[in-house]
Short mmCIF file of C-alpha atoms and ligand atoms in Angstrom, two decimals:
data_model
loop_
_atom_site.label_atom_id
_atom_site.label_comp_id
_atom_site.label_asym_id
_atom_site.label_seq_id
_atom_site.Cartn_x
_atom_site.Cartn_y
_atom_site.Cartn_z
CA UNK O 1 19.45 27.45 17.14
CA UNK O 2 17.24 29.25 13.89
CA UNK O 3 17.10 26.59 11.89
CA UNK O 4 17.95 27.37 7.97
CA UNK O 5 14.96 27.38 5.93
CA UNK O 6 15.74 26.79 2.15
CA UNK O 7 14.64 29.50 -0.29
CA UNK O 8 14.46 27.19 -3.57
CA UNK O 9 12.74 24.26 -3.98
CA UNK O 10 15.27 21.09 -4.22
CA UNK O 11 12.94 19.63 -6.76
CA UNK O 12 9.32 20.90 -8.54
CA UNK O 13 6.90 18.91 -7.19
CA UNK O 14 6.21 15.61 -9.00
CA UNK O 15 9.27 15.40 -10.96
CA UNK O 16 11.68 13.39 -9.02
CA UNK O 17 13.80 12.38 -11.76
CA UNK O 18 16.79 14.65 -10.62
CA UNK O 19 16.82 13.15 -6.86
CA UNK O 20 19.26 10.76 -5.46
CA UNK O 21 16.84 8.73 -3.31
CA UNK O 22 19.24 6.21 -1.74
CA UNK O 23 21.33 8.71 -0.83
CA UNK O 24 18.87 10.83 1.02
CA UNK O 25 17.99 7.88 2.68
CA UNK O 26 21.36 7.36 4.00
CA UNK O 27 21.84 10.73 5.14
CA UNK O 28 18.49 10.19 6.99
CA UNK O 29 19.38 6.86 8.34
CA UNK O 30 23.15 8.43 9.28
CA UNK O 31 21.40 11.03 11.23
CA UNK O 32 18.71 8.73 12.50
CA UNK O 33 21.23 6.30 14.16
CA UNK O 34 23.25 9.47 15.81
CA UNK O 35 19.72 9.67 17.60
CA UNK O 36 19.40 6.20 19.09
CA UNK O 37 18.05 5.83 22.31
CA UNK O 38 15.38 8.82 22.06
CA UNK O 39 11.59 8.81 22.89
CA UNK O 40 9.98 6.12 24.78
CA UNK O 41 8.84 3.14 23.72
CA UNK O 42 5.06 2.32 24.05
CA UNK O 43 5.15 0.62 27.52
CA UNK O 44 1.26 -0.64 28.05
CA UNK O 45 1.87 -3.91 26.69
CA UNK O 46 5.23 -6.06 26.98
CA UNK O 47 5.27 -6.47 23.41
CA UNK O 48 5.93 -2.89 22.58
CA UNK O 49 7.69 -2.62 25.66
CA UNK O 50 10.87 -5.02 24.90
CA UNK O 51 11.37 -3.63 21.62
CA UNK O 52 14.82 -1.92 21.58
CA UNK O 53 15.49 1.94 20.63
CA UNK O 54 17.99 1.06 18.26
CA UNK O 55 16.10 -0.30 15.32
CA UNK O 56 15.10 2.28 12.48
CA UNK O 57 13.96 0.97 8.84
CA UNK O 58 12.33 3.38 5.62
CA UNK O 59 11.23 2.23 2.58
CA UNK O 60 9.86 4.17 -0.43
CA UNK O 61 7.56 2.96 -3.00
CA UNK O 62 7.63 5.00 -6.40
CA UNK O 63 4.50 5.08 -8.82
CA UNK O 64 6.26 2.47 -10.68
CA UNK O 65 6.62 0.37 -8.20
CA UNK O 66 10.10 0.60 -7.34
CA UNK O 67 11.33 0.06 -4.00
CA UNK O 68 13.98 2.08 -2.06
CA UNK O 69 14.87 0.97 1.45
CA UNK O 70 17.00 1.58 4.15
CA UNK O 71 18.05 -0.15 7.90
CA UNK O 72 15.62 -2.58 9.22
CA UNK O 73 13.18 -2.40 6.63
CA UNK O 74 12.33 -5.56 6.70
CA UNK O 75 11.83 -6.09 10.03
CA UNK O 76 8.00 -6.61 11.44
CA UNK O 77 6.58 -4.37 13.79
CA UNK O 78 3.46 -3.92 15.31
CA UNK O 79 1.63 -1.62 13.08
CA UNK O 80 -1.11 -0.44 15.69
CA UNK O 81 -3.06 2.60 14.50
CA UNK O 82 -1.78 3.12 10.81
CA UNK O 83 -4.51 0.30 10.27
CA UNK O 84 -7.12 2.84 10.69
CA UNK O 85 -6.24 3.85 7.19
CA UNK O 86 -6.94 0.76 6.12
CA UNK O 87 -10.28 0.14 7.93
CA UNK O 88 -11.45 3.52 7.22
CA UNK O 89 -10.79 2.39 3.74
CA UNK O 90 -12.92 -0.78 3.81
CA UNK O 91 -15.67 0.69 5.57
CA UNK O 92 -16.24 3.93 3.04
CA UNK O 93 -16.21 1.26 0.09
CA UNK O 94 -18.61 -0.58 1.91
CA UNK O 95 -21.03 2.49 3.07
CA UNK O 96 -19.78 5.29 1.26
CA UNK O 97 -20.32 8.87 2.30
CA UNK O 98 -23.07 7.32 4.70
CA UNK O 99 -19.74 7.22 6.76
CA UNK O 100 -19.74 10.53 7.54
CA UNK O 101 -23.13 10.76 9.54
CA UNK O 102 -21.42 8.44 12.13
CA UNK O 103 -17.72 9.80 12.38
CA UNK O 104 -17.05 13.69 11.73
CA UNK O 105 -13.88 14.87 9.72
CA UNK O 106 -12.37 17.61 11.97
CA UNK O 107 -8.84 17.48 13.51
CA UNK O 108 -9.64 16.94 17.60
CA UNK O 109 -6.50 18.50 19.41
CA UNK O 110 -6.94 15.80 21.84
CA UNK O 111 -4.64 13.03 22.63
CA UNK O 112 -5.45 9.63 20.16
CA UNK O 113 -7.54 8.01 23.14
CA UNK O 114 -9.27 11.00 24.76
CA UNK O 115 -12.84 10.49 25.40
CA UNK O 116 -13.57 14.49 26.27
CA UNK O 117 -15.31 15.63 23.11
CA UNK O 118 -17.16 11.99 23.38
CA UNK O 119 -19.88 13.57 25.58
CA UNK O 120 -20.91 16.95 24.05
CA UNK O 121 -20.38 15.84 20.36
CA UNK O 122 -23.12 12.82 21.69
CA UNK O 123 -20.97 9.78 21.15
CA UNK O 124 -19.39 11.01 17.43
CA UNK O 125 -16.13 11.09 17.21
CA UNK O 126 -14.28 14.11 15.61
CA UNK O 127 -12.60 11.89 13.08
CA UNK O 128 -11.51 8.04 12.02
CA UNK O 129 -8.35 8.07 13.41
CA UNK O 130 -8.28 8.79 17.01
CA UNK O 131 -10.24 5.67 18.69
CA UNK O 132 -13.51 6.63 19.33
CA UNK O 133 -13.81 7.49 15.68
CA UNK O 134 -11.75 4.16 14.80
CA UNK O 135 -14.14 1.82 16.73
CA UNK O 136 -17.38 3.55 14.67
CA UNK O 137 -15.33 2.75 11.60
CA UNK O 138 -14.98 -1.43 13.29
CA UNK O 139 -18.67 -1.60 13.97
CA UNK O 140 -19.41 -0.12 10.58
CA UNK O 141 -17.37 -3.26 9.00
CA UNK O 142 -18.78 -5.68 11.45
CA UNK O 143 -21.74 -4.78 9.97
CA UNK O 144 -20.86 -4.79 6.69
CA UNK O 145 -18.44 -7.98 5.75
CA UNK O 146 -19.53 -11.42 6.69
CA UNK O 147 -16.20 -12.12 7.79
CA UNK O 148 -14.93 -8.88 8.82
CA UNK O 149 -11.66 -10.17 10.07
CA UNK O 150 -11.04 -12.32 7.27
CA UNK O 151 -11.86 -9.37 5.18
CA UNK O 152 -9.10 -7.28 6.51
CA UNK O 153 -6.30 -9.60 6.55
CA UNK O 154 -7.28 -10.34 2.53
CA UNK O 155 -7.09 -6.71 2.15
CA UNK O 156 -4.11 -6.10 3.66
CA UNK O 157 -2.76 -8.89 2.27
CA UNK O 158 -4.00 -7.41 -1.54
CA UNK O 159 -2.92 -4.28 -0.95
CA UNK O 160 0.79 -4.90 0.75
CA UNK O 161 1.50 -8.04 -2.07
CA UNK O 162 2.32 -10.22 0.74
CA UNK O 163 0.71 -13.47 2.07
CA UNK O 164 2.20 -13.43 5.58
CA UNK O 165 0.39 -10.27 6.82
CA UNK O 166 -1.31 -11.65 9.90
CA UNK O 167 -2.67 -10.58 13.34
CA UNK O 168 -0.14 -11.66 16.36
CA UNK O 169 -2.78 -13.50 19.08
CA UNK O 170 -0.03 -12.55 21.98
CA UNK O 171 -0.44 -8.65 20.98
CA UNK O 172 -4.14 -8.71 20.91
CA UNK O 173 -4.52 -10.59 24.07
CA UNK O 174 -2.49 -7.89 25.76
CA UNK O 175 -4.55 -4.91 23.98
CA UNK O 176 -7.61 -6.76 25.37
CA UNK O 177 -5.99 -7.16 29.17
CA UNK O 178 -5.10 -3.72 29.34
CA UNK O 179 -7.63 -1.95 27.03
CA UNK O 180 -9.76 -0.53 29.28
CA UNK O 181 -9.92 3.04 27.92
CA UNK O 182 -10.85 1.36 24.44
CA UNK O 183 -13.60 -1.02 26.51
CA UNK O 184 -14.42 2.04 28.04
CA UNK O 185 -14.77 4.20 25.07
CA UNK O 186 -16.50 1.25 22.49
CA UNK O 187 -19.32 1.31 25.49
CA UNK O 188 -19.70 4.92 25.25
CA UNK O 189 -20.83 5.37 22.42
CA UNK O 190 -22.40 2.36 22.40
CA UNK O 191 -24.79 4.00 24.81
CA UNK O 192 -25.17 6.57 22.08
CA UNK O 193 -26.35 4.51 19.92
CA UNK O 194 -23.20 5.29 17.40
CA UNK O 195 -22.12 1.28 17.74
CA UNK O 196 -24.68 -1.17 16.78
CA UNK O 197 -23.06 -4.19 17.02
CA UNK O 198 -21.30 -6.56 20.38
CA UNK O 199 -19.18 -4.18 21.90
CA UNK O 200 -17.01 -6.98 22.51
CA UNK O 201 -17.21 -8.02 19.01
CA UNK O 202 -16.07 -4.51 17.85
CA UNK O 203 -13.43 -4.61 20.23
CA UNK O 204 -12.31 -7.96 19.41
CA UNK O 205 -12.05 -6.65 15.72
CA UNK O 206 -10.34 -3.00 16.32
CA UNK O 207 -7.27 -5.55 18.79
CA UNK O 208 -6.99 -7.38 15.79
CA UNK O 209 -6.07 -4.77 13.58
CA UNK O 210 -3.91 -3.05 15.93
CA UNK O 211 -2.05 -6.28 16.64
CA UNK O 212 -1.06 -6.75 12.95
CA UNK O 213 2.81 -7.07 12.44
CA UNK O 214 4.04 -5.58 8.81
CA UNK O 215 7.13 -3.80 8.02
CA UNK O 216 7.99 -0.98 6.50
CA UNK O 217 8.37 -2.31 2.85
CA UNK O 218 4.77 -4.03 2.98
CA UNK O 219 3.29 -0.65 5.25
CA UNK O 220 4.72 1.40 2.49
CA UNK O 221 3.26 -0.35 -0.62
CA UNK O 222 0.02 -0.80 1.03
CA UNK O 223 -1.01 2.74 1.39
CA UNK O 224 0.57 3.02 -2.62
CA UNK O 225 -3.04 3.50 -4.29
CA UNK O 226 -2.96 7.12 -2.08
CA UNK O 227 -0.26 8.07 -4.11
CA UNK O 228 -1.75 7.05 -7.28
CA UNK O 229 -5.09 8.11 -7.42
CA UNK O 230 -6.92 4.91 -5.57
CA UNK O 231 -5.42 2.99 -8.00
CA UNK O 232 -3.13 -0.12 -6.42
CA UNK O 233 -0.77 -1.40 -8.46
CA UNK O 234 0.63 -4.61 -5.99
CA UNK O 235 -2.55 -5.98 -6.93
CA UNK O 236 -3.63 -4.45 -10.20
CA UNK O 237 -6.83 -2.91 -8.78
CA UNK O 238 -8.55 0.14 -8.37
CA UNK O 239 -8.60 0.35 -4.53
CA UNK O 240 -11.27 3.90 -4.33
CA UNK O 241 -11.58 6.66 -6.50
CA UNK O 242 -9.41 9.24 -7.33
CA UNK O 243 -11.74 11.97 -5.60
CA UNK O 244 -11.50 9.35 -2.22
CA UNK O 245 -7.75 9.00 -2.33
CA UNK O 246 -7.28 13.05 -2.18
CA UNK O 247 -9.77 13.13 0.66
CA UNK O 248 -8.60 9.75 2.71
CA UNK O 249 -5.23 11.59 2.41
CA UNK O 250 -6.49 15.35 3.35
CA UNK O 251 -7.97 13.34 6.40
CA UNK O 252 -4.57 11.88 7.38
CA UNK O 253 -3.06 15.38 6.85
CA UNK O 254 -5.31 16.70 9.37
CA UNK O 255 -5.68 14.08 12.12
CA UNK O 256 -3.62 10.90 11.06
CA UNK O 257 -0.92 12.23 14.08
CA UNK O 258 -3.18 13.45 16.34
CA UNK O 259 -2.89 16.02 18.35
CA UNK O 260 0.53 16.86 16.34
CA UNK O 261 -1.29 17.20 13.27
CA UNK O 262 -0.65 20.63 13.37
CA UNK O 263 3.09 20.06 14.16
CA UNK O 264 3.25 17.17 11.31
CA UNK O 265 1.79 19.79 8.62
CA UNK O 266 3.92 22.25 9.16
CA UNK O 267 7.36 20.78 9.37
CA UNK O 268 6.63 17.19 7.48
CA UNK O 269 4.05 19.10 4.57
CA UNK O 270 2.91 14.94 3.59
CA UNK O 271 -0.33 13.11 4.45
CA UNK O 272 0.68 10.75 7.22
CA UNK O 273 -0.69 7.98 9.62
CA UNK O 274 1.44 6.89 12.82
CA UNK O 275 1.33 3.89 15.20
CA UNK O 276 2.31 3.79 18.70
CA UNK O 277 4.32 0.85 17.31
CA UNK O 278 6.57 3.44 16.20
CA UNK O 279 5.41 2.92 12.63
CA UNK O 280 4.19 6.09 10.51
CA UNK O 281 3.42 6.02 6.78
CA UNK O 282 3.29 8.89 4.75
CA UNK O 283 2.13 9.90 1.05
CA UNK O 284 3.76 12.11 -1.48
CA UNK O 285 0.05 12.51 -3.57
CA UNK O 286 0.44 11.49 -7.36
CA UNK O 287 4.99 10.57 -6.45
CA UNK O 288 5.42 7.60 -4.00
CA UNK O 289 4.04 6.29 -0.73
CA UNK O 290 6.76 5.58 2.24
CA UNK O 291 6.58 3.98 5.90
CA UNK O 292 9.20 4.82 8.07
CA UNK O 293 9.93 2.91 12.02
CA UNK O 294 11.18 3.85 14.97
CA UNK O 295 9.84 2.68 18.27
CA UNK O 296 10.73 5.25 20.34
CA UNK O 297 7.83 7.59 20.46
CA UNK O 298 7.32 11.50 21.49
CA UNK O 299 4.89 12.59 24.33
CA UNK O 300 2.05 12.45 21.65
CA UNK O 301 2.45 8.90 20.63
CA UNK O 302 4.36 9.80 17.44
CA UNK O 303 7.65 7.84 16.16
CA UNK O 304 10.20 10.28 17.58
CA UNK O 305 12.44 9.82 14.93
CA UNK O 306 10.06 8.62 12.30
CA UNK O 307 8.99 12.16 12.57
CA UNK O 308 11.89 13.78 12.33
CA UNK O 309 13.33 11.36 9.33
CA UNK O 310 10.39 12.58 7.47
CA UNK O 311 10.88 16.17 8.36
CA UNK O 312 14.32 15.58 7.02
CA UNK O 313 12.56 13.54 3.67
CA UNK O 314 10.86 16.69 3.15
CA UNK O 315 13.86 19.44 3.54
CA UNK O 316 15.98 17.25 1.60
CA UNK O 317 13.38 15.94 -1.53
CA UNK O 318 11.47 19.48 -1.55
CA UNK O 319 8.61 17.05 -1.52
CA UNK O 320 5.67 18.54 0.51
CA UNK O 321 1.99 19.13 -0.76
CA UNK O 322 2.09 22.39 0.09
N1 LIG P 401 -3.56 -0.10 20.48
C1 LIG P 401 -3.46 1.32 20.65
C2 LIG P 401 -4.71 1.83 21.36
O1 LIG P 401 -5.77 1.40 21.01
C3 LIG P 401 -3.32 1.98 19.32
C4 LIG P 401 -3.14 3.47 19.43
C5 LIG P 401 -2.15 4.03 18.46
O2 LIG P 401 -1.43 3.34 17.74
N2 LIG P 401 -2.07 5.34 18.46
O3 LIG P 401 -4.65 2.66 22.21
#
């Protein structure tokens, strides 16, 4: 079926005064829940593997601070890759654009764990958020922090506005037992040179912060200083620089989802990160930050209907960056 593309815009971009939020977020979660049951859950470790396909939560953070949520919002889930945007955060404040001679900034096409541009590109990864370039970013911290992991959970912790943000031991074990394309890929560029530090160190580190369990309301406020120019106001600081926050967000525009990066631009229009968790959080620069959860994911790894309740966000709020 052609799908009906609007020809004005529901709303000019940053003025969301005339919007009904709550009720776009039940027409979302309406439609969501006619859905249940789609994608596949992320089956490599039980933990992912037992979560049911009938659990769907989306919160929204404004500028101000307010909250708007919907469904199982509230509900902790294992937020897996969206904590490269976190990471990657830590480690520019800690190197700065010294970052960039170690991890490159260019969309890969490849699946989140491929290790095929690994060899040619000599052991740099095309960006921070598909593994390769994720594990750079863990040695870069390890090198960094005296307490790396300590360091993380404090800023997560800062950032979200709430004390229980923790690692789960059972989920990292798991990631450890049946990482062996991570082990694999931490030792490959390790023999380039491109990870300094124990491999098993880094690895210990980069479980860790895939095994952290938020939900969607904590997810959503903290990745709130990319939607107001660094600037985080949970915790009343100034998280990175205005200039930083446009290009950490550009960066999760262009490879935050992958190898649907592409697909994520052109129907979604918002910076976004996903999870294989089912997690994905998304910015609307200078408006609001949101995190939306769905375990069932799509053959890329992607929240199947995270994805499509932020396509959805985007027809029905007008909101897009582009
Ligand atoms: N733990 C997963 C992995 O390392 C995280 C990947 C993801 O969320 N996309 O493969």
């Amino acid at each position: 079926m052609r799908e009906r593309l609007q020809n004005k815009p529901v709303q000019n971009q940053f003025d969301i005064s005339g919007l009904d939020l709550p009720a776009i977020l039940a027409t979302i979660e309406q439609e969501v829940r006619a859905r249940f049951g789609e994608g596949e859950v992320a089956d490599y470790i039980d933990a992912l593997a037992k979560v049911p396909l009938d659990r769907f939560g989306m919160a929204l953070v404004l500028r101000d601070g307010t909250i708007h949520e919907i469904g199982d919002s509230r509900d902790p889930f294992s937020i897996q890759s969206i904590s490269k945007v976190h990471t990657l955060t830590m480690a520019l404040d800690a190197v700065g654009e010294a970052l960039w001679e170690r991890v490159d900034r260019e969309p890969s096409g490849d699946p989140f764990n491929s290790l095929l541009q690994l060899e040619y590109e000599k052991g740099i990864p095309r960006n921070p958020f598909m593994n390769a370039g994720a594990l750079v970013v863990a040695d870069v911290i390890l090198s960094n922090y005296a307490k790396p992991e300590e360091a993380l959970l404090e800023f997560m912790r800062a950032r979200s506005g709430s004390a229980d943000v923790g690692g789960d031991d059972v989920v990292a074990k798991s990631e450890r037992e049946s990482g062996f394309r991570n082990i694999a890929t931490a030792n490959f560029i390790r023999s380039y040179g491109n990870i300094v530090n124990d491999v098993d160190a880094v690895l210990d580190f980069y479980f860790l912060q895939c095994s952290l369990g938020m939900n969607c309301v904590d997810l959503a406020r903290s990745v709130q200083f990319l939607s107001h120019s660094g600037f985080c106001d949970v915790s009343g600081k100034r998280v990175v620089s205005w200039e930083l926050a446009t290009r950490i967000n550009s960066l999760m525009m262009t490879a935050g989802t992958y190898d649907a990066a592409g697909d994520f631009a052109f129907y979604v229009g918002l910076p976004a990160k996903s999870g294989v968790g089912g997690g994905i959080v998304a910015v609307v620069p200078h408006v609001m930050s949101l995190c939306v959860w769905y375990p069932g994911l799509d053959e890329k790894g992607n929240s199947m209907l995270g994805r499509y309740a932020l396509h959805r966000f985007a027809q029905l709020t007008g909101l897009s960056v582009f």
